[in-house]
Coordinates of C-alpha atoms and ligand atoms in Angstrom, one line a residue:
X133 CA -40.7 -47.0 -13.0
X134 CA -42.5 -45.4 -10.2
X135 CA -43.2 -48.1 -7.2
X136 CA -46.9 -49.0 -7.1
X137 CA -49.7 -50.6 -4.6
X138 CA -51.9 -53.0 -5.5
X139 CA -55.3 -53.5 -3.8
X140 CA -57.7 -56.1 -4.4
X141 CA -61.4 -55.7 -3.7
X142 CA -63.6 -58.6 -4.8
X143 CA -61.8 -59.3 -8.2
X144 CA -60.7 -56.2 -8.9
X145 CA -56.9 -55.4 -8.7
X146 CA -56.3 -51.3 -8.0
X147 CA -52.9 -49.6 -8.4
X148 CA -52.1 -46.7 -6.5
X149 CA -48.8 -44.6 -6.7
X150 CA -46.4 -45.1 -3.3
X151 CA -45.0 -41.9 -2.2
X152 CA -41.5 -41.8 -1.0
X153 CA -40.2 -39.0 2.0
X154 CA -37.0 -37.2 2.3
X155 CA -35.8 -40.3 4.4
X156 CA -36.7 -43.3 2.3
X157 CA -40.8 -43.4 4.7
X158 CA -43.0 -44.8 2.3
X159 CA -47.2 -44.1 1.3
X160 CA -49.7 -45.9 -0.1
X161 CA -51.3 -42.7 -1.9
X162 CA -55.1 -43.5 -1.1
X163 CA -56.7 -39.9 -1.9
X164 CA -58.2 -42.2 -4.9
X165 CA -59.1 -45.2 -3.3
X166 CA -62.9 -44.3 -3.0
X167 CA -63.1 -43.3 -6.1
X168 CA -61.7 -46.4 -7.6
X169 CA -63.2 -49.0 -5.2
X170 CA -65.5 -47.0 -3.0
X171 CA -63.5 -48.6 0.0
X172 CA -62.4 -46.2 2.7
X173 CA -59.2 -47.3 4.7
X174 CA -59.8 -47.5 9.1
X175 CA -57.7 -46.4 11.0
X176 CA -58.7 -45.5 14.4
X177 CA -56.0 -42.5 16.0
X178 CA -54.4 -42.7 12.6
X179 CA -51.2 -44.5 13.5
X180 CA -50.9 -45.5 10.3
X181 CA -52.3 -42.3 8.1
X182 CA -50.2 -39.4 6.9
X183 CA -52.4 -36.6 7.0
X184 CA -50.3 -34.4 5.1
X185 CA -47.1 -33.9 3.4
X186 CA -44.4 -31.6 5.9
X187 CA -41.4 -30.2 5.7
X188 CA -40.7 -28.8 9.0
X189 CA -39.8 -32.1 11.4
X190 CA -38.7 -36.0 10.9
X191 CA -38.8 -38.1 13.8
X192 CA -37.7 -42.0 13.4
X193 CA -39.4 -43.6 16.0
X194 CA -37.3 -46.9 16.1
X195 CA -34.2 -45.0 15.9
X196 CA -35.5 -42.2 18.6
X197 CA -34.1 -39.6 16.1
X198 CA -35.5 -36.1 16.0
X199 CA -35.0 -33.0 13.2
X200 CA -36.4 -29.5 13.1
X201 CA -36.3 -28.4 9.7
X202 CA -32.8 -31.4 8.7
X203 CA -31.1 -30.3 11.9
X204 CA -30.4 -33.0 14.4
X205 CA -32.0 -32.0 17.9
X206 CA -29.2 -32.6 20.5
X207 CA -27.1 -30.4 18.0
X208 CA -29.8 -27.7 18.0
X209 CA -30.4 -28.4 21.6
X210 CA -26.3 -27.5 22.2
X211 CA -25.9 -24.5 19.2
X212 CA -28.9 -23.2 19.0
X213 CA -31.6 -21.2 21.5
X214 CA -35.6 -21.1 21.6
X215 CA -36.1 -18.1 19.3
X216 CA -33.7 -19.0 16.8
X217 CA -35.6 -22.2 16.7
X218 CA -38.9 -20.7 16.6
X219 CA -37.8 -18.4 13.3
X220 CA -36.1 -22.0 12.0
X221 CA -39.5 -24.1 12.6
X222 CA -41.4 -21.0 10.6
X223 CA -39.4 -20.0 8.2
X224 CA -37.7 -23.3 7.1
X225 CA -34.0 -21.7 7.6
X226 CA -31.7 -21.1 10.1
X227 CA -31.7 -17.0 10.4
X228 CA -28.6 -14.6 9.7
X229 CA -28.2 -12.0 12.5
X230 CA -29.9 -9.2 10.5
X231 CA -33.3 -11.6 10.5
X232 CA -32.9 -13.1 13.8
X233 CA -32.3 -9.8 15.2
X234 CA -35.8 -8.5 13.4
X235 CA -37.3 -11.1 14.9
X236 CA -36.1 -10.9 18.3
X237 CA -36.9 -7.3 18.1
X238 CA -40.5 -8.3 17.3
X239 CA -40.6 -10.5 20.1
X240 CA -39.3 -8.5 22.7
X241 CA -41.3 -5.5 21.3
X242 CA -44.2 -7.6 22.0
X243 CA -44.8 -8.9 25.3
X244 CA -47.1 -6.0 26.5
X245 CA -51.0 -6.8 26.2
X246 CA -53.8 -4.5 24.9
X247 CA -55.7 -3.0 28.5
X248 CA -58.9 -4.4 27.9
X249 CA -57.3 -7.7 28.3
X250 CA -56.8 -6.9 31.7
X251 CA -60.4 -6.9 32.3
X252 CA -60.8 -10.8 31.4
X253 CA -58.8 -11.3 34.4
X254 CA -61.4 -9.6 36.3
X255 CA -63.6 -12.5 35.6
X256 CA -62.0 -15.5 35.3
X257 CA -62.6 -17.6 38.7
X258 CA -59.0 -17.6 40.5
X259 CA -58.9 -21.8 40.7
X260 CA -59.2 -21.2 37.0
X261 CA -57.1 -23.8 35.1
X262 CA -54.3 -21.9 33.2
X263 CA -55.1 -23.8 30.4
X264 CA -58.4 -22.9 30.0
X265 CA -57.4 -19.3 30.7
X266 CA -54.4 -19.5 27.8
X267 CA -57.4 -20.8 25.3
X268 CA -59.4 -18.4 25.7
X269 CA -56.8 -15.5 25.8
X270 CA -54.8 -16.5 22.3
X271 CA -58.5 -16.8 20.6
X272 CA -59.6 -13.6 21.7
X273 CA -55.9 -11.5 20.2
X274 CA -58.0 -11.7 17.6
X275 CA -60.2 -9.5 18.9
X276 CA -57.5 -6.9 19.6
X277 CA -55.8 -7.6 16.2
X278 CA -58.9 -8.3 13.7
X279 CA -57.0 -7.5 10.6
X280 CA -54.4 -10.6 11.3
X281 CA -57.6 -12.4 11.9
X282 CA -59.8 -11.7 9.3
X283 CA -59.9 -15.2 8.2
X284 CA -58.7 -14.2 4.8
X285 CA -55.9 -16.4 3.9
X286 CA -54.1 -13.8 1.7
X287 CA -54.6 -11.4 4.5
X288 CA -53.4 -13.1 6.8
X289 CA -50.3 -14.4 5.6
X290 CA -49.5 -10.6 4.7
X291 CA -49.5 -10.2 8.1
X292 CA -47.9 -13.3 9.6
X293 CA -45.1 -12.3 10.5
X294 CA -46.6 -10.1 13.0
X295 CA -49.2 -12.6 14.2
X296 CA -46.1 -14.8 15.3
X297 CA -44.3 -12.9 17.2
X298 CA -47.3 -11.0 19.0
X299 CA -48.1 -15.0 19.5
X300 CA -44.9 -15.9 20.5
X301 CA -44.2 -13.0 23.1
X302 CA -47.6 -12.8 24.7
X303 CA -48.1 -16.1 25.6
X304 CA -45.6 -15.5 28.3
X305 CA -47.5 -12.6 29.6
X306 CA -51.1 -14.3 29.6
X307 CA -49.4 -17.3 31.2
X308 CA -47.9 -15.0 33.7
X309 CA -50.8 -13.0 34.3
X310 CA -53.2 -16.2 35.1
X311 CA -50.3 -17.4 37.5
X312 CA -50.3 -14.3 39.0
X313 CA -54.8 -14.1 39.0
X314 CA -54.5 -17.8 41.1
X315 CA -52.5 -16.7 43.5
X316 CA -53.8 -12.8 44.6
X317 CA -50.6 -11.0 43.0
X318 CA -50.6 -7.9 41.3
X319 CA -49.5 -8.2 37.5
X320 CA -45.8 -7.2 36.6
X321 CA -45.2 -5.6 33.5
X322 CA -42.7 -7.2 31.3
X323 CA -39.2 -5.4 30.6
X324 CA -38.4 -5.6 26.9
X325 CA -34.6 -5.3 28.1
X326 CA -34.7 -9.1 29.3
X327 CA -34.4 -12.0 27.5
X328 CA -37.5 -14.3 26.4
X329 CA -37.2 -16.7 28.9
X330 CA -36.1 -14.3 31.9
X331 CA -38.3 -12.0 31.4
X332 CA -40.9 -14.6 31.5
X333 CA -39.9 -15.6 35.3
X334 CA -39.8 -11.7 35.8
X335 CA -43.9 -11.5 34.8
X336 CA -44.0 -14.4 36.8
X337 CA -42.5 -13.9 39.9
X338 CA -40.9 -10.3 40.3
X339 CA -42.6 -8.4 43.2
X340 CA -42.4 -4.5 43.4
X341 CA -40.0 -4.5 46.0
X342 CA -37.7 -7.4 45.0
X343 CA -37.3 -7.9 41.1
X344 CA -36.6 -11.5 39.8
X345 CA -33.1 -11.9 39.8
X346 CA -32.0 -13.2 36.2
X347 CA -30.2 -16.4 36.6
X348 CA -28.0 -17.6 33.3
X349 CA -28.4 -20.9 34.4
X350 CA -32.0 -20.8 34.7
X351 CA -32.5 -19.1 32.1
X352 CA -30.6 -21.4 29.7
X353 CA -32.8 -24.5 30.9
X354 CA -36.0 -22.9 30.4
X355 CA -34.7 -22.1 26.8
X356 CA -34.1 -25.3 26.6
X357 CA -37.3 -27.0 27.8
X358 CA -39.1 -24.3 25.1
X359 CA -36.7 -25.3 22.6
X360 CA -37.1 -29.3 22.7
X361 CA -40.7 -28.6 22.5
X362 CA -41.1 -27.2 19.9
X363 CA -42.7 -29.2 17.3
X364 CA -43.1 -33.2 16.6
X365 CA -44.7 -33.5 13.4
X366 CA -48.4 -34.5 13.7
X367 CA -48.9 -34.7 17.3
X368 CA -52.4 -34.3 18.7
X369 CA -52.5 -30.8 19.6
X370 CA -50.4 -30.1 16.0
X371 CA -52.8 -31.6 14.0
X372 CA -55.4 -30.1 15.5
X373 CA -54.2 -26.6 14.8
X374 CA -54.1 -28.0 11.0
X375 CA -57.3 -29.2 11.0
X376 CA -59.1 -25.8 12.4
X377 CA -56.3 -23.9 9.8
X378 CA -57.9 -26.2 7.1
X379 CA -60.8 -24.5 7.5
X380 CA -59.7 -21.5 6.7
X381 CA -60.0 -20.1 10.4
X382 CA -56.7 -17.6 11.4
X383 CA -53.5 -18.2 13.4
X384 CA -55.3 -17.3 16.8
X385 CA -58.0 -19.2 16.5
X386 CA -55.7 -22.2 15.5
X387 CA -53.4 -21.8 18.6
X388 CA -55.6 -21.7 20.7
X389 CA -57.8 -24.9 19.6
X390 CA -54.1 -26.5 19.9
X391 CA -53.9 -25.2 23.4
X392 CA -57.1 -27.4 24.4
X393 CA -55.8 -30.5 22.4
X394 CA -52.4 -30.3 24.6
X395 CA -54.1 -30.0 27.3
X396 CA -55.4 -33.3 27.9
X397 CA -53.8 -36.1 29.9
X398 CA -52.6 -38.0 27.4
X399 CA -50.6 -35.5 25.6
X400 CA -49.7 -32.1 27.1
X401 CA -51.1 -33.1 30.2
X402 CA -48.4 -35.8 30.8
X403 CA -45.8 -33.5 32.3
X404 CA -48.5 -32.6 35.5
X405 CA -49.4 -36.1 35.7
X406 CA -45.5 -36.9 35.9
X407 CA -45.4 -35.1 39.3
X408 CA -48.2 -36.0 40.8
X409 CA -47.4 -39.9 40.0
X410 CA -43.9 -39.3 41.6
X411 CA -44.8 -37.2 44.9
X412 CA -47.3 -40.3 45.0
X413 CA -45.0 -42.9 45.0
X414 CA -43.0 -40.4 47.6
X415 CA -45.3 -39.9 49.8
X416 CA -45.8 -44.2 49.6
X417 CA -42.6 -44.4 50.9
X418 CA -42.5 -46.7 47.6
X419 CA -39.3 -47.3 46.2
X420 CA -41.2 -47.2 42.9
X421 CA -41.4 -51.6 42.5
X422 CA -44.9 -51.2 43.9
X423 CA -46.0 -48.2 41.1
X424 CA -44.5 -50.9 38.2
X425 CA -45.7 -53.4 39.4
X426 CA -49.2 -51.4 38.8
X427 CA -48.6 -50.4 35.6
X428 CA -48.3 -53.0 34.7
X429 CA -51.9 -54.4 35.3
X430 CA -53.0 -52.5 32.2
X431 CA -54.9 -49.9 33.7
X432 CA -54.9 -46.7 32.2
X433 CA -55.7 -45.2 35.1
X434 CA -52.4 -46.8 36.9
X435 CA -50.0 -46.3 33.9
X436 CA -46.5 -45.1 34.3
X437 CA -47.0 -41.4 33.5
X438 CA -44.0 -39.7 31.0
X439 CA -43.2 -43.3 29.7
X440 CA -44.2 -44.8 26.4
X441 CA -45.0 -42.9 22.9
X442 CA -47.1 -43.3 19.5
X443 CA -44.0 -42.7 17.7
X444 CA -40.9 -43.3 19.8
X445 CA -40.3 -46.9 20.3
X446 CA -37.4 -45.7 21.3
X447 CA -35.9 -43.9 24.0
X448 CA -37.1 -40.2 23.1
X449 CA -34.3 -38.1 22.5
X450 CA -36.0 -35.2 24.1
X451 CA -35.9 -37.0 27.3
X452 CA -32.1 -37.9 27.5
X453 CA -31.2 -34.6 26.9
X454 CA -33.2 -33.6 29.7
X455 CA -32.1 -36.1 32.0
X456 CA -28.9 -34.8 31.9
X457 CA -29.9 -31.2 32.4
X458 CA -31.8 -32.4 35.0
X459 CA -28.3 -33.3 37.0
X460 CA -26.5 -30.1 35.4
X461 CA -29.6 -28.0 36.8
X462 CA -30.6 -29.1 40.1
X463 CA -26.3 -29.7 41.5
X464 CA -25.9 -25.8 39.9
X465 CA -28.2 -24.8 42.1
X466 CA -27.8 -27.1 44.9
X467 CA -31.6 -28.0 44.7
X468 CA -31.5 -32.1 45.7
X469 CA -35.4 -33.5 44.7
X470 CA -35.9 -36.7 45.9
X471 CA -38.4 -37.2 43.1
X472 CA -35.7 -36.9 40.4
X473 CA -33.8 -40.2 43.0
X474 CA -38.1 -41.4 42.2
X475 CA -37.7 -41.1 38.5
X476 CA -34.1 -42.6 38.6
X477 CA -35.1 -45.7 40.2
X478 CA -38.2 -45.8 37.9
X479 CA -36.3 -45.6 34.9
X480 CA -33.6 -48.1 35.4
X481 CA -36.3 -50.7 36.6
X482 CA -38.7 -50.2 33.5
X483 CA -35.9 -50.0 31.4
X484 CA -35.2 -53.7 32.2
X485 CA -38.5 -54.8 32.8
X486 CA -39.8 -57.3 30.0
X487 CA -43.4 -55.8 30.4
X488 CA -42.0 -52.2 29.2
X489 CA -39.4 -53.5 26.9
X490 CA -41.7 -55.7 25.1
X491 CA -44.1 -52.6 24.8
X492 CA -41.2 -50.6 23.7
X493 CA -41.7 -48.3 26.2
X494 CA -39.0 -45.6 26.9
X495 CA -39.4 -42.2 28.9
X496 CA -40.9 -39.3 26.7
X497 CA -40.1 -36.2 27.0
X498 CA -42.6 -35.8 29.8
X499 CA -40.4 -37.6 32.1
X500 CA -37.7 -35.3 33.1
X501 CA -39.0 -32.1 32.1
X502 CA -40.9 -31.1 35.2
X503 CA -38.4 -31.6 37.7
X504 CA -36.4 -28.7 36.1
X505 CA -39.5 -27.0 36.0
X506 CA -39.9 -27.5 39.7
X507 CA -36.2 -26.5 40.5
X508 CA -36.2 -23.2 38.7
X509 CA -40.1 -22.4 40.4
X510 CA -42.6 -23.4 37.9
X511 CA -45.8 -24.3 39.9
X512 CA -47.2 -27.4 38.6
X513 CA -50.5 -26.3 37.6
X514 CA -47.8 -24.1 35.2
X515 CA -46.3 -27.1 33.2
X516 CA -48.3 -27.5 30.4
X517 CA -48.3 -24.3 30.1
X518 CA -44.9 -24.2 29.5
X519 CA -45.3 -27.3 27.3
X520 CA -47.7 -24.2 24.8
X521 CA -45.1 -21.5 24.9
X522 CA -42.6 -24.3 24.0
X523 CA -45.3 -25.7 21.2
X524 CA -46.1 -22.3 19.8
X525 CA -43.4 -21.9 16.9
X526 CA -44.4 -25.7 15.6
X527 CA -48.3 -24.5 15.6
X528 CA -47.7 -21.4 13.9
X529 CA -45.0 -23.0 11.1
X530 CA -47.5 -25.9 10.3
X531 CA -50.3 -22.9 10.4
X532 CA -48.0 -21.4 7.6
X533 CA -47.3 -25.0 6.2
X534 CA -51.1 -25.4 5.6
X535 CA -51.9 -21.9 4.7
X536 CA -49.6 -21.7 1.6
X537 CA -50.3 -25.0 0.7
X538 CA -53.6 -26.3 -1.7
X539 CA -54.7 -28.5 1.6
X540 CA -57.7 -29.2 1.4
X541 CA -60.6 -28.7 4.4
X542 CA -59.7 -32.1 6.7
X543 CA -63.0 -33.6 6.9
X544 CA -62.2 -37.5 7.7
X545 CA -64.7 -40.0 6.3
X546 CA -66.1 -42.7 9.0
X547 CA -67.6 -46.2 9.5
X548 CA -71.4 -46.0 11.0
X549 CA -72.3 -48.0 13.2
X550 CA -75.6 -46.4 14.1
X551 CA -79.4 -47.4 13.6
X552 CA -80.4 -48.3 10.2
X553 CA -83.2 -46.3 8.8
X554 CA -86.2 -46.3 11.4
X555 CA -89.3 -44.0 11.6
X556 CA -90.3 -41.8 13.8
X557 CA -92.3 -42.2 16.9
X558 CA -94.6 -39.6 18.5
X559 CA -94.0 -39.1 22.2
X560 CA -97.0 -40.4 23.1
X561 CA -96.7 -43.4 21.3
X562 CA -93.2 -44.2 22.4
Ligands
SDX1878 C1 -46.6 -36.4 24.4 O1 -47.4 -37.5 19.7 C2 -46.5 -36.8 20.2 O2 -45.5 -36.5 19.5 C3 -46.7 -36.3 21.6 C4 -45.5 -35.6 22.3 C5 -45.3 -34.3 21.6 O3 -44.1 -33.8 21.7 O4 -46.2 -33.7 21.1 O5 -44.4 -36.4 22.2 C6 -45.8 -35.3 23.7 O6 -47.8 -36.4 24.4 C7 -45.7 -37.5 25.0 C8 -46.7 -38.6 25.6 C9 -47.1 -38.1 27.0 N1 -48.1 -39.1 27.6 C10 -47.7 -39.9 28.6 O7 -46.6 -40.0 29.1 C11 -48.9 -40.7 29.2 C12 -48.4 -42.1 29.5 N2 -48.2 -42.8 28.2 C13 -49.3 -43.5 27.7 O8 -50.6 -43.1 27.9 C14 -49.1 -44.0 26.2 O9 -47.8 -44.5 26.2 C15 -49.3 -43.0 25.1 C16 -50.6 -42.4 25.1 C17 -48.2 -42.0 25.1 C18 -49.1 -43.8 23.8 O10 -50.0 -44.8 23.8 P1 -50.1 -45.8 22.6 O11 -49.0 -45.8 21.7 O12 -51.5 -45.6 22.0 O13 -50.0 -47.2 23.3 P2 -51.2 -48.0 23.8 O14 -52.1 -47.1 24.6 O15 -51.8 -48.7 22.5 O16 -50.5 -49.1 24.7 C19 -49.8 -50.2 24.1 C20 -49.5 -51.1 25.3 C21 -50.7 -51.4 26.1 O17 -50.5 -52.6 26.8 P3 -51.2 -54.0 26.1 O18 -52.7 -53.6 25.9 O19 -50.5 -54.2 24.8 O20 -51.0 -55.0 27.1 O21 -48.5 -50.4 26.2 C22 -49.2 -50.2 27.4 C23 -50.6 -50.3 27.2 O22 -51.3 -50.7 28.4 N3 -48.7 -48.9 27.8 C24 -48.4 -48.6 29.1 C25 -48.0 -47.2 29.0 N4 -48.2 -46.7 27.8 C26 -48.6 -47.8 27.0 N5 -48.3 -49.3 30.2 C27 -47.9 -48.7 31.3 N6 -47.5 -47.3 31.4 C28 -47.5 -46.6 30.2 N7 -47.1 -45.3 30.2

């Protein structure tokens, strides 16, 4: 016998089928509930709604566990590398070598951008946000790639494949490029010979008489960074790439309305914010009791940035593996960061502070992750950025998700609160 949920409205009982996940998660299925009692279930931010039924990531929030696709994250974290990851997230399986070799391939064949988008540079202001910049540029591959963005599902699932990887390996090169527009410097091509993430920091920082010298240690934390970013279920900027894919609108489009949901404080934004909370609290000379202490007063404007979650009421397993990285980083290459001593001192006194463990609030992902970015060079301004190129392979596998699913268009239903009915007034009576 199937489990069941009963909902009475007035005296009327209604039974609706529970759906079970993978890991035991239970659903009220509701997509009948108006129908039956012409109720409409609130939730505002949806903490409590499933929007959809996925395959590619599980996250336990009380138990701070993480899985791309069944595989633990510290294990792919150790095993595994970003673009292995990225054809995993897609393609629901780990690749053999022939695959993950015709994928790299793809990549790396990739990173160069059609000239006219050279000329966009040309007019972008140079204080220019690189997010704003990123937005624009993903949307407009369509322009240089029409028949992966014809906005014909069929057709564009034929060509995928393609629209992934040109995704994949270009958002390096715009990211580079508007880096390189902000601060005066000529663009640098990329060289197909390097790896993803090196020859990222080449595009970014090569000059034409002193190439970027590939460091493996470098290297292998930006892979990581990429890597443990790379999808969490129904996130903000996640769901909103399925919502504009519901609509039938192409993989361009979709990235890049995901690029301006990540973008915002609250989300994407965090890792900035993270910084710029911590050189405050530096330049204070606070030993970070003062910034708690603020925190805690309940102002959003004064909360503790890269701590706390919708999901995780847990420590975020993204962060602890970053932490350590953190140390392994910065004492390989003798970088000491007094705001990683900060975020030490901030963490062990939230951690036992009956405000934040009452909340159940741990440090995100967004704690740690830009003091790598810091040691290995990554302007600020940059890290949400690298929170997109990391993002990327989750946007385009729930793309494909949706795409050859029967979803329907997402269009929410609401509670108004408005005017009721009222005529109309003539100006000059008003
Ligand atoms: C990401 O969804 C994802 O998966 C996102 C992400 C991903 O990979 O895609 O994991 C990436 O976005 C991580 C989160 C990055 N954001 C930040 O670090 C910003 C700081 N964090 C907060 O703004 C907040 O914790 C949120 C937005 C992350 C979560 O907010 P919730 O769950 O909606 O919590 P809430 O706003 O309802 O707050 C609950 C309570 C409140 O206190 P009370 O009203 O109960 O007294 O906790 C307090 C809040 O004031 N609180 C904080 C706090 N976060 C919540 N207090 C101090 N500092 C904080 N950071």
């Amino acid at each position: 016998m199937s489990e069941t949920a009963k909902i009475i409205v007035g005296n009327q009982t209604h039974e609706f089928p529970v759906l079970t996940g993978t890991e035991h998660e239970k659903a009220i299925d509701t997509r009948e509930l108006r129908a039956q009692t012409g109720y409409v279930t609130y939730d505002d931010g949806y903490a409590n709604t499933a929007s959809c039924e996925s395959a590619i990531t599980f996250i336990d929030g009380e138990q701070g566990i993480l899985r791309y696709r069944g595989y633990d994250i510290q294990e792919l974290a150790i095993q595994s590398n970003f673009l292995e990851t990225a054809y995993l997230l897609i393609y629901g399986e780990l690749p053999t070598i022939p695959q993950l070799q015709g994928f790299r391939h793809l990549v790396l064949r990739n990173a160069a951008i059609h000239q006219g988008m050279f000329n966009f540079f040309e007019a972008f202001p140079n204080n220019s946000h690189p997010m704003a910049i990123l937005s624009a540029m993903l949307n407009s591959l369509g322009c240089y790639y029409p028949e992966m963005a014809s906005n014909n599902r069929e057709q564009d699932l034929e060509h995928l494949d393609n629209a992934a990887t040109i995704l994949i390996s270009k958002v390096r090169t715009l990211a580079a490029m508007s880096y390189r527009m902000k601060h005066g410097l000529i663009f640098i091509h990329p060289k197909p010979e390097l790896p993803y993430c090196s020859n990222f920091l080449h595009m970014m920082f090569s000059e034409p008489y002193a190439e970027y010298k590939f460091n493996p240690v470098v290297d292998r934390a930006l892979n990581l960074i990429l890597l443990l970013h790379a999808d969490h279920e129904q996130n903000c900027s996640t769901s909103t790439v399925r919502m504009v894919a519901s609509g039938g609108a192409n993989l361009f489009a979709s990235a890049s309305a995901g690029v301006c949901a990540l973008w915002g404080p609250a989300h994407g934004g965090a890792n900035m914010a993270v910084i710029h909370m911590l050189e405050q609290i530096h330049r204070d000379g606070d030993d970070g009791s003062r910034f708690i202490a603020a925190a805690k007063s309940g102002d959003r404007s004064r909360r503790l940035m890269g701590f706390g979650h919708r999901v995780y009421k847990n420590y975020d397993p993204r962060a602890k593996i970053l932490k350590k990285t953190c140390a392994d980083v910065l004492g390989t290459l003798g970088v000491s960061d007094p705001l990683l001593d900060i975020a030490l001192k901030l963490e062990e006194a939230a951690t036992h502070d009956k405000y934040f463990l009452a909340r159940k609030l741990y440090p995100n992902v967004d704690f740690y992750s830009g003091i790598i970015m810091r040691a290995i060079g990554i302007p600020v301004d940059m890290f949400t950025v690298m929170f997109a190129i990391g993002r990327l392979p989750g946007w385009i596998g729930h793309w494909r998700e949706l795409a050859t699913s029967h979803s329907p268009i997402h269009r929410p239903r609401q509670i108004y609160t408005g005017s009721p009915r009222r005529e109309f007034v003539p100006i000059d009576k008003r």
